[in-house]
mmCIF file of C-alpha atoms in Angstrom:
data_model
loop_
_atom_site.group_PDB
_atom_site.id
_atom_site.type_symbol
_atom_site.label_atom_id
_atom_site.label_comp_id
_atom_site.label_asym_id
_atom_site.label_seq_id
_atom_site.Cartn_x
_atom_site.Cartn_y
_atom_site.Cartn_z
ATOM 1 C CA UNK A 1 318.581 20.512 31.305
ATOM 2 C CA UNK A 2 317.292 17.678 29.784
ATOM 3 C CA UNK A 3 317.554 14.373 31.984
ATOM 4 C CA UNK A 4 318.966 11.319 30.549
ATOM 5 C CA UNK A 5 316.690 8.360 31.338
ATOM 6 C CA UNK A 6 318.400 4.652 31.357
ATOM 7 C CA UNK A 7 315.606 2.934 30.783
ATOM 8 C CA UNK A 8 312.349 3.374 28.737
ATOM 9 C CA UNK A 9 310.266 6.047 29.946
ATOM 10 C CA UNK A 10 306.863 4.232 31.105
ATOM 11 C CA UNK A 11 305.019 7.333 29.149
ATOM 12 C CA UNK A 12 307.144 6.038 26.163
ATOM 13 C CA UNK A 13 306.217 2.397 26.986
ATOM 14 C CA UNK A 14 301.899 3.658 26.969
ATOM 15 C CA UNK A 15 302.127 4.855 23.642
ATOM 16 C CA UNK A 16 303.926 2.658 22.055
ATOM 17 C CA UNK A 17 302.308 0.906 18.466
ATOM 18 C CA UNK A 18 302.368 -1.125 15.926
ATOM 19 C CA UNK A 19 301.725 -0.604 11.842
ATOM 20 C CA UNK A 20 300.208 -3.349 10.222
ATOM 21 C CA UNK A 21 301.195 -1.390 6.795
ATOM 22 C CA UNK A 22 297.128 -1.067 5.987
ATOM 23 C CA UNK A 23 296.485 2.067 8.485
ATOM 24 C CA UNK A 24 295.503 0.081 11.389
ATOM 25 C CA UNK A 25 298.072 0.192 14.990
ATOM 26 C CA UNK A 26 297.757 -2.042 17.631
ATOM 27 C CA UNK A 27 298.631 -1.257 21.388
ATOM 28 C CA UNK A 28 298.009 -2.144 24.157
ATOM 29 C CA UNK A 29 297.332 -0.101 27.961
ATOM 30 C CA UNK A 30 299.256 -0.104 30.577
ATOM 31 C CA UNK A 31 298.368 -0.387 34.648
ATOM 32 C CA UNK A 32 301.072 2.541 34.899
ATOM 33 C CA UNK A 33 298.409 5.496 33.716
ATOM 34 C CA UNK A 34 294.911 3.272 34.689
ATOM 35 C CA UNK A 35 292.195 5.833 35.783
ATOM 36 C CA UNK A 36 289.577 5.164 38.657
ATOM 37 C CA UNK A 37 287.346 3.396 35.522
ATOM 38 C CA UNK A 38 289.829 2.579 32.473
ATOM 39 C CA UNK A 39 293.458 4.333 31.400
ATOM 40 C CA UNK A 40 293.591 7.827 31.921
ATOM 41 C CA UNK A 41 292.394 10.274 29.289
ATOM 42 C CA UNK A 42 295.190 12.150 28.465
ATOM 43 C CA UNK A 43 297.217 8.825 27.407
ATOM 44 C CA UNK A 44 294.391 7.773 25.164
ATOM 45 C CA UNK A 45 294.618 11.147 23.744
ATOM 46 C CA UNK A 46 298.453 10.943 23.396
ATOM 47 C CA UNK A 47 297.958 7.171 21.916
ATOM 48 C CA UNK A 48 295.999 8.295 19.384
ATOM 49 C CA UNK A 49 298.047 11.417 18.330
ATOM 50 C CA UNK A 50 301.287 8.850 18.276
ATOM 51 C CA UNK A 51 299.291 6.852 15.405
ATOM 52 C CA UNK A 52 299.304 9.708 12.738
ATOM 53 C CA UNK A 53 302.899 10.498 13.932
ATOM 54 C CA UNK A 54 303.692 6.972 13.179
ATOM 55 C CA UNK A 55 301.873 6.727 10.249
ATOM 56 C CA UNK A 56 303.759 6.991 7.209
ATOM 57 C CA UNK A 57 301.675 9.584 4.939
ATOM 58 C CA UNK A 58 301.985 12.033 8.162
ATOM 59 C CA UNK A 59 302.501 15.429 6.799
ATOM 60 C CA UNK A 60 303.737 18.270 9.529
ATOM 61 C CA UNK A 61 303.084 18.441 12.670
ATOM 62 C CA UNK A 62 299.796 18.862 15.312
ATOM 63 C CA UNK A 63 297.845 21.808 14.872
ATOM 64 C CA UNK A 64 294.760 20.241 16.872
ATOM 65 C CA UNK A 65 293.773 16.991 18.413
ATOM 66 C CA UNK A 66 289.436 16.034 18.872
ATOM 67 C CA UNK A 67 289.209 13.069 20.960
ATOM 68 C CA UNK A 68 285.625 12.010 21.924
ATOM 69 C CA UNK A 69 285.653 8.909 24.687
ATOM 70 C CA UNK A 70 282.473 6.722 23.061
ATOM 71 C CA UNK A 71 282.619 3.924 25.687
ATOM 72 C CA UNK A 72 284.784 2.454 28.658
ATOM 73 C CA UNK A 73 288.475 0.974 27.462
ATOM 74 C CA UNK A 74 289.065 -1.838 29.080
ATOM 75 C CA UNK A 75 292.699 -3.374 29.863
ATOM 76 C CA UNK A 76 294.288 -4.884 27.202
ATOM 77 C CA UNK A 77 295.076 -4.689 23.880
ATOM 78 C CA UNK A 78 293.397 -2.322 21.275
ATOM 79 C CA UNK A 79 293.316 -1.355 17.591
ATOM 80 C CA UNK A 80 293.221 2.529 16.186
ATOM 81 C CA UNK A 81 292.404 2.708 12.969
ATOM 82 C CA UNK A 82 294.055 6.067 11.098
ATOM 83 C CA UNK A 83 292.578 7.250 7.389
ATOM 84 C CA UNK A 84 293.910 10.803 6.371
ATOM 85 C CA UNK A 85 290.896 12.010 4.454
ATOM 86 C CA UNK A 86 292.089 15.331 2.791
ATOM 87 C CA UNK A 87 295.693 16.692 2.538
ATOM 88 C CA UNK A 88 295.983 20.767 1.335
ATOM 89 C CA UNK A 89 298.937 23.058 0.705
ATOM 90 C CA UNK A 90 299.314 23.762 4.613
ATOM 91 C CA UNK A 91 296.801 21.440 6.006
ATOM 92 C CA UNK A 92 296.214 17.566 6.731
ATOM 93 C CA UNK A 93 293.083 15.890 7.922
ATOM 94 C CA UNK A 94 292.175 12.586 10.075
ATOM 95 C CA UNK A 95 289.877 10.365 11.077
ATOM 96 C CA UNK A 96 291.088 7.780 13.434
ATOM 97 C CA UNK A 97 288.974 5.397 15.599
ATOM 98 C CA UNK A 98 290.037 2.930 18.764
ATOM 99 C CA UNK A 99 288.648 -0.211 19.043
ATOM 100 C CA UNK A 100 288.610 -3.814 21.150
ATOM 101 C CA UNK A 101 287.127 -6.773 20.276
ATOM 102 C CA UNK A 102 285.358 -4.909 17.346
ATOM 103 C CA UNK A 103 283.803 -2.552 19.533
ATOM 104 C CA UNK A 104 284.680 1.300 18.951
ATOM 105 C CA UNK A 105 285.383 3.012 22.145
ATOM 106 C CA UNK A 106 287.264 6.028 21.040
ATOM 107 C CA UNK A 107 286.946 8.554 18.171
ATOM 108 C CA UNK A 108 289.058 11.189 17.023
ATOM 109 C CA UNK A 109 289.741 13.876 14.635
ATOM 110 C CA UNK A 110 293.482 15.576 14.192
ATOM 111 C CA UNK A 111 294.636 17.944 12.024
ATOM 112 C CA UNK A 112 298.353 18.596 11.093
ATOM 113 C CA UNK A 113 300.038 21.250 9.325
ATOM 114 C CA UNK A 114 303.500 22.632 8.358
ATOM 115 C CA UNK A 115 304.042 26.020 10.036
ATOM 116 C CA UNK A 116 305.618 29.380 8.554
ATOM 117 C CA UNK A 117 307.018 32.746 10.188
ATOM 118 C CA UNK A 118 304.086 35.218 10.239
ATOM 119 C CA UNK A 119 302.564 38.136 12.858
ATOM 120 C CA UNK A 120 302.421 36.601 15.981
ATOM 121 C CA UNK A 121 300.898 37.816 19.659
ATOM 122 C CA UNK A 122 299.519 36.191 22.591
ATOM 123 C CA UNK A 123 296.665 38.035 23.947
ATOM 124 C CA UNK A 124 296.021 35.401 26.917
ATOM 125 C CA UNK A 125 298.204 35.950 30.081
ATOM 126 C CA UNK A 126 299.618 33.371 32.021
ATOM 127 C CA UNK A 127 298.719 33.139 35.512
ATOM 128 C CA UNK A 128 300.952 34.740 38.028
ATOM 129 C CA UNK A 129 303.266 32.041 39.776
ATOM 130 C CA UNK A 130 306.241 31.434 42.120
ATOM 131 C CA UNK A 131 309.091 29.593 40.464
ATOM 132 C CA UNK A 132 308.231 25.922 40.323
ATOM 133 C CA UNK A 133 311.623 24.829 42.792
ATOM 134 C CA UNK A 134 310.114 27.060 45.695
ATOM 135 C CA UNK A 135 306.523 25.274 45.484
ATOM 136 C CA UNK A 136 306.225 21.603 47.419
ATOM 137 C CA UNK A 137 305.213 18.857 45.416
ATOM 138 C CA UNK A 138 301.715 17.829 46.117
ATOM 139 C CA UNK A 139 300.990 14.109 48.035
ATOM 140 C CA UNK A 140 298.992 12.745 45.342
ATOM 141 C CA UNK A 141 296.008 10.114 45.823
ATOM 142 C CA UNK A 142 297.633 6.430 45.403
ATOM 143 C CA UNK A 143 294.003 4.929 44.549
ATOM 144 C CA UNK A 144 294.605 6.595 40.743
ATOM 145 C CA UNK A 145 297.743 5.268 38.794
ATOM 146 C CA UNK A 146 298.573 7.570 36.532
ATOM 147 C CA UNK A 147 299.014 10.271 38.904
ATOM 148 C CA UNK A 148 302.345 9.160 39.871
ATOM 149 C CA UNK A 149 303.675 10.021 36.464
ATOM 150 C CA UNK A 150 303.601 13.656 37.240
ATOM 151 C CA UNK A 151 305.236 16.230 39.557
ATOM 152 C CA UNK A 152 302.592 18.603 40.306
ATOM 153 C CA UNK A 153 303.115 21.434 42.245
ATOM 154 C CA UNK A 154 299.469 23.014 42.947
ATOM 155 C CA UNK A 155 299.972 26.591 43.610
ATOM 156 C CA UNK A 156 295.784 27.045 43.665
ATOM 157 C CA UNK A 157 292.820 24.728 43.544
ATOM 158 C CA UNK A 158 295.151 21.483 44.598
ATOM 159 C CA UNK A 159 293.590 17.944 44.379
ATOM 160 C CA UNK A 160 294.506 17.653 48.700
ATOM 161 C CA UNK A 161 291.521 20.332 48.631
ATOM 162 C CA UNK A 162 288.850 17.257 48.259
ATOM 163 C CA UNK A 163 289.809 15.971 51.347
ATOM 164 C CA UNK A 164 287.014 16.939 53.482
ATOM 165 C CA UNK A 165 287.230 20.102 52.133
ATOM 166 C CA UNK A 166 284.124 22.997 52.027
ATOM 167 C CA UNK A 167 283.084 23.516 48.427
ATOM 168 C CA UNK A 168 285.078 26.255 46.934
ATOM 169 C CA UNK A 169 283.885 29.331 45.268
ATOM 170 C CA UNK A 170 285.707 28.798 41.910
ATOM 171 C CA UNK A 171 286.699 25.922 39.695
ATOM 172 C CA UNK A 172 290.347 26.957 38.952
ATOM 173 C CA UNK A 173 293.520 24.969 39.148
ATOM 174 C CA UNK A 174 296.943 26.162 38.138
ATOM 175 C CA UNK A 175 300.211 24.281 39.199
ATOM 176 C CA UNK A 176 303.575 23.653 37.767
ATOM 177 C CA UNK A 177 303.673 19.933 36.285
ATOM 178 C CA UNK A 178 305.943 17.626 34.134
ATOM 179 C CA UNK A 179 306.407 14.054 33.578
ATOM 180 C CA UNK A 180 308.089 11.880 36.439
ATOM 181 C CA UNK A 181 310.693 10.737 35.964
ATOM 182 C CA UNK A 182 311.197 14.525 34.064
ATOM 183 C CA UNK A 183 311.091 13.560 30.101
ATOM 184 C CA UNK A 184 311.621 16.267 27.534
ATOM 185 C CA UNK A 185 308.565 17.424 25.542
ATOM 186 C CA UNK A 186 307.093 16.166 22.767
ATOM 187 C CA UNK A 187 303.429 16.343 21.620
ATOM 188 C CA UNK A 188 301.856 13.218 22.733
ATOM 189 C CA UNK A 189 303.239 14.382 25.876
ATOM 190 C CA UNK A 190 301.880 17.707 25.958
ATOM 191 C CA UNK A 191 298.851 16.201 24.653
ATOM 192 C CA UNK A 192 298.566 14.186 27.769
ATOM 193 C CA UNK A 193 300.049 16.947 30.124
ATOM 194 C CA UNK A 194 296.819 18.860 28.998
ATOM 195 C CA UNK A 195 294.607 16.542 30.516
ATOM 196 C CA UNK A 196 295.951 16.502 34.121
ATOM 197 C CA UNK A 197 293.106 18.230 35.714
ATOM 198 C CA UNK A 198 290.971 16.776 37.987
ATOM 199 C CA UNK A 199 287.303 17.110 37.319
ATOM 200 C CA UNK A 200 286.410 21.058 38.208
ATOM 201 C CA UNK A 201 283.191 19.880 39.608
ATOM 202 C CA UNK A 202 284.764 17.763 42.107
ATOM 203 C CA UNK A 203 286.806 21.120 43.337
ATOM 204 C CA UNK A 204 283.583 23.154 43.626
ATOM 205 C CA UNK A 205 281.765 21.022 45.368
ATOM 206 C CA UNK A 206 284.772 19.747 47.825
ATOM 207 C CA UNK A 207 284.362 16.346 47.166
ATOM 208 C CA UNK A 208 284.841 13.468 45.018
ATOM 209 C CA UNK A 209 281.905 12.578 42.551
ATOM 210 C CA UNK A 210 281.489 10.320 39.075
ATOM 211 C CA UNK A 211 283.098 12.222 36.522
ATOM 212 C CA UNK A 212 284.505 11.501 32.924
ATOM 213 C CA UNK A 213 285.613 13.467 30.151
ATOM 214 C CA UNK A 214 283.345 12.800 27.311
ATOM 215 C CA UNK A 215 285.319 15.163 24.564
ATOM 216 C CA UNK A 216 288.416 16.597 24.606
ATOM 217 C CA UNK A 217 290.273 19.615 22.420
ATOM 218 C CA UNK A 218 293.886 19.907 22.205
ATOM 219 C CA UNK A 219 295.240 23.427 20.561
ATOM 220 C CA UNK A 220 298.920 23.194 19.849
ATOM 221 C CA UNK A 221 300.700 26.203 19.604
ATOM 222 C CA UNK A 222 303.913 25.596 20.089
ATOM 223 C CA UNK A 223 306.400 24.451 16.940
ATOM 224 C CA UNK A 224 309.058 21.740 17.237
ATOM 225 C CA UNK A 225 311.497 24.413 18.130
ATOM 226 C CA UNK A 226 309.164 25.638 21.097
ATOM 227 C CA UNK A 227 309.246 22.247 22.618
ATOM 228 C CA UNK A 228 312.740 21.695 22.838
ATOM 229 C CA UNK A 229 313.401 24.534 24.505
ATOM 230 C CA UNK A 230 310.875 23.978 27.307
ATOM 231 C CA UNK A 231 313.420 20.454 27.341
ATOM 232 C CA UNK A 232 311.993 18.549 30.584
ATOM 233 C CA UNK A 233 311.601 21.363 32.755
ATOM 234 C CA UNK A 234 307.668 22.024 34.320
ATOM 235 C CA UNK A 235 304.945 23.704 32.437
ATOM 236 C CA UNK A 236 302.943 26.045 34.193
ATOM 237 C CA UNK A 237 299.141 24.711 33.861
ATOM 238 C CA UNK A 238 296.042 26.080 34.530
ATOM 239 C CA UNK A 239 292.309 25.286 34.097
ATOM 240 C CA UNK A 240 288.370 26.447 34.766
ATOM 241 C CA UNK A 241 285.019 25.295 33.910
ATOM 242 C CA UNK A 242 282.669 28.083 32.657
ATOM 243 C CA UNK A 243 279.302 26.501 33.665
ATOM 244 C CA UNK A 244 277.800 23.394 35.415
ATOM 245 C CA UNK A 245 274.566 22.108 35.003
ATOM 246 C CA UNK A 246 272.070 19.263 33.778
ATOM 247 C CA UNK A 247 275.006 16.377 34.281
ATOM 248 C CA UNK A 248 277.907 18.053 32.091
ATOM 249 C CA UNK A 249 280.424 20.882 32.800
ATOM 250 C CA UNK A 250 283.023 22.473 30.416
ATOM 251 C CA UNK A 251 286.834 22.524 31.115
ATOM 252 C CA UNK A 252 289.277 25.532 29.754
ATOM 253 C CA UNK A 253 292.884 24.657 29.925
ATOM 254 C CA UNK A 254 296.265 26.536 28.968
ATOM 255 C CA UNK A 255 299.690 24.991 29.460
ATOM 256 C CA UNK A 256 302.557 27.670 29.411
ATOM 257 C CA UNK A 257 306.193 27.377 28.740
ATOM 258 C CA UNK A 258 309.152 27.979 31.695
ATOM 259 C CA UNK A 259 309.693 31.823 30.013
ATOM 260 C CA UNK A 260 306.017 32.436 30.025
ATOM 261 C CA UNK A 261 304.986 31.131 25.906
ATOM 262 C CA UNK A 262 301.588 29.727 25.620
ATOM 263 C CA UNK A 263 302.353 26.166 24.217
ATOM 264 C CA UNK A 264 298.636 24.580 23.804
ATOM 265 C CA UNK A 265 295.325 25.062 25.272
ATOM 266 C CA UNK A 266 292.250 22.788 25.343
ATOM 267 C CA UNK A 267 288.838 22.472 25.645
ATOM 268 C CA UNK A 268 286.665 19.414 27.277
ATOM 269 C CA UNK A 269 283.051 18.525 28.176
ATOM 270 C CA UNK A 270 282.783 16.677 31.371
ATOM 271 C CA UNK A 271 279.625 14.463 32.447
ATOM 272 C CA UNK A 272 279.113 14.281 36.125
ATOM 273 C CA UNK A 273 276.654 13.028 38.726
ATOM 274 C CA UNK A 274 275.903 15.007 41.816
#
């Protein structure tokens, strides 16, 4: 069931922006999701989806999300610019940018569609997994922030593995996870929620190492519909990197629904040091 939340939800408070009536939003981050350098990924990501959302020649709904991380954010406020450059029968294009102090740090692409009933199958199978309420939450690391505005349940490849851990012999994580306090679903959330992952190289090698996304692809599949039926209960997530080398490493993602319905997957490139 969906929880009823008093006050604002901080995710809510993260994303929140401005229209200046000209395309341009103004926001601001928040020490609630700060990263080990800067916010954390997956809110920039969500930020940035929010702004065509918000904007007012939005057309349908997320069909994908390209976010490439140019340069460091820094706390404070920001600017993302939003232009939709084509609109078609089904489709609708954008290029958005973030800024500070007239310095891009963030660039992104989206495209939004409307949806219609056709032939559908999944032929990707979600990961086999214990119900979420017999799996222990995970103590999280209180040096990152935004960690403590997620449940996760780690049910392979948990972050408590870098702990003085041996290196492992694969790079995958899967673990329930939702929003704390629990918050239904929405796409900037998902959005976010697809980002959770700590860097896979960090998990192979069994310890902690500079990391940072440099681009990130978010796949929704899921319809409006989808997502409030998964309501605030946990998605099932799970991720893997397909090759490391020369100071970047890919990241594969899928986030599944409670009854087992693939709701988005996503793609990253990951520079590291090690």
């Amino acid at each position: 069931m969906t929880s009823t939340i008093a006050a604002r939800h901080a995710f809510d408070s993260a994303v929140a922006l401005t229209f200046d009536g000209a395309g341009n939003f103004s926001g601001r981050t928040t020490p609630e999701y700060g990263n080990m350098v800067g916010p954390f990924g997956g809110i920039t990501a969500a930020t940035i989806l929010r702004a065509v959302q918000q904007h007012p020649q939005c057309l349908g709904d997320p069909i994908s999300l390209t976010v490439n991380f140019a340069g460091p954010i820094a706390e404070g406020p920001f600017t993302i610019a939003a232009q939709p450059v084509r609109t078609n029968r089904n489709t609708q294009h954008w290029t958005l940018s973030m800024s500070q102090d007239g310095i891009v740090t963030t660039t992104a692409t989206a495209v939004f569609g409307t949806r219609r009933e056709t032939w559908t199958a999944t032929e990707a199978t979600a990961p086999a997994a214990p119900p979420p309420d017999t799996v222990e939450p995970d103590a999280l690391p209180e040096f990152i922030a935004w960690v403590d505005n997620y449940e996760m349940r780690f049910i392979e490849g948990g972050i408590t593995q870098l702990d003085g851990a041996a290196a492992q012999p694969t790079s995958t994580t899967t673990l329930w996870v939702r929003d704390r306090p629990a918050r239904p679903l929405d796409y900037p959330a998902l959005t976010a929620l697809s980002d959770v992952f700590f860097p896979r190289v960090m998990l192979r090698l069994g310890r902690v190492v500079p990391a940072g996304t440099v681009t990130l692809t978010v796949y929704f599949h899921a319809d409006t519909d989808r997502l409030a039926a998964q309501a605030d209960r946990p998605l099932l997530a799970t991720a893997r990197s397909q090759h490391f080398g020369k100071g970047f490493f890919d990241q594969s993602a899928e986030l599944w629904a409670h009854d087992g319905g693939l709701l988005a997957t996503s793609h990253q490139l990951v520079y590291f040091k090690a």
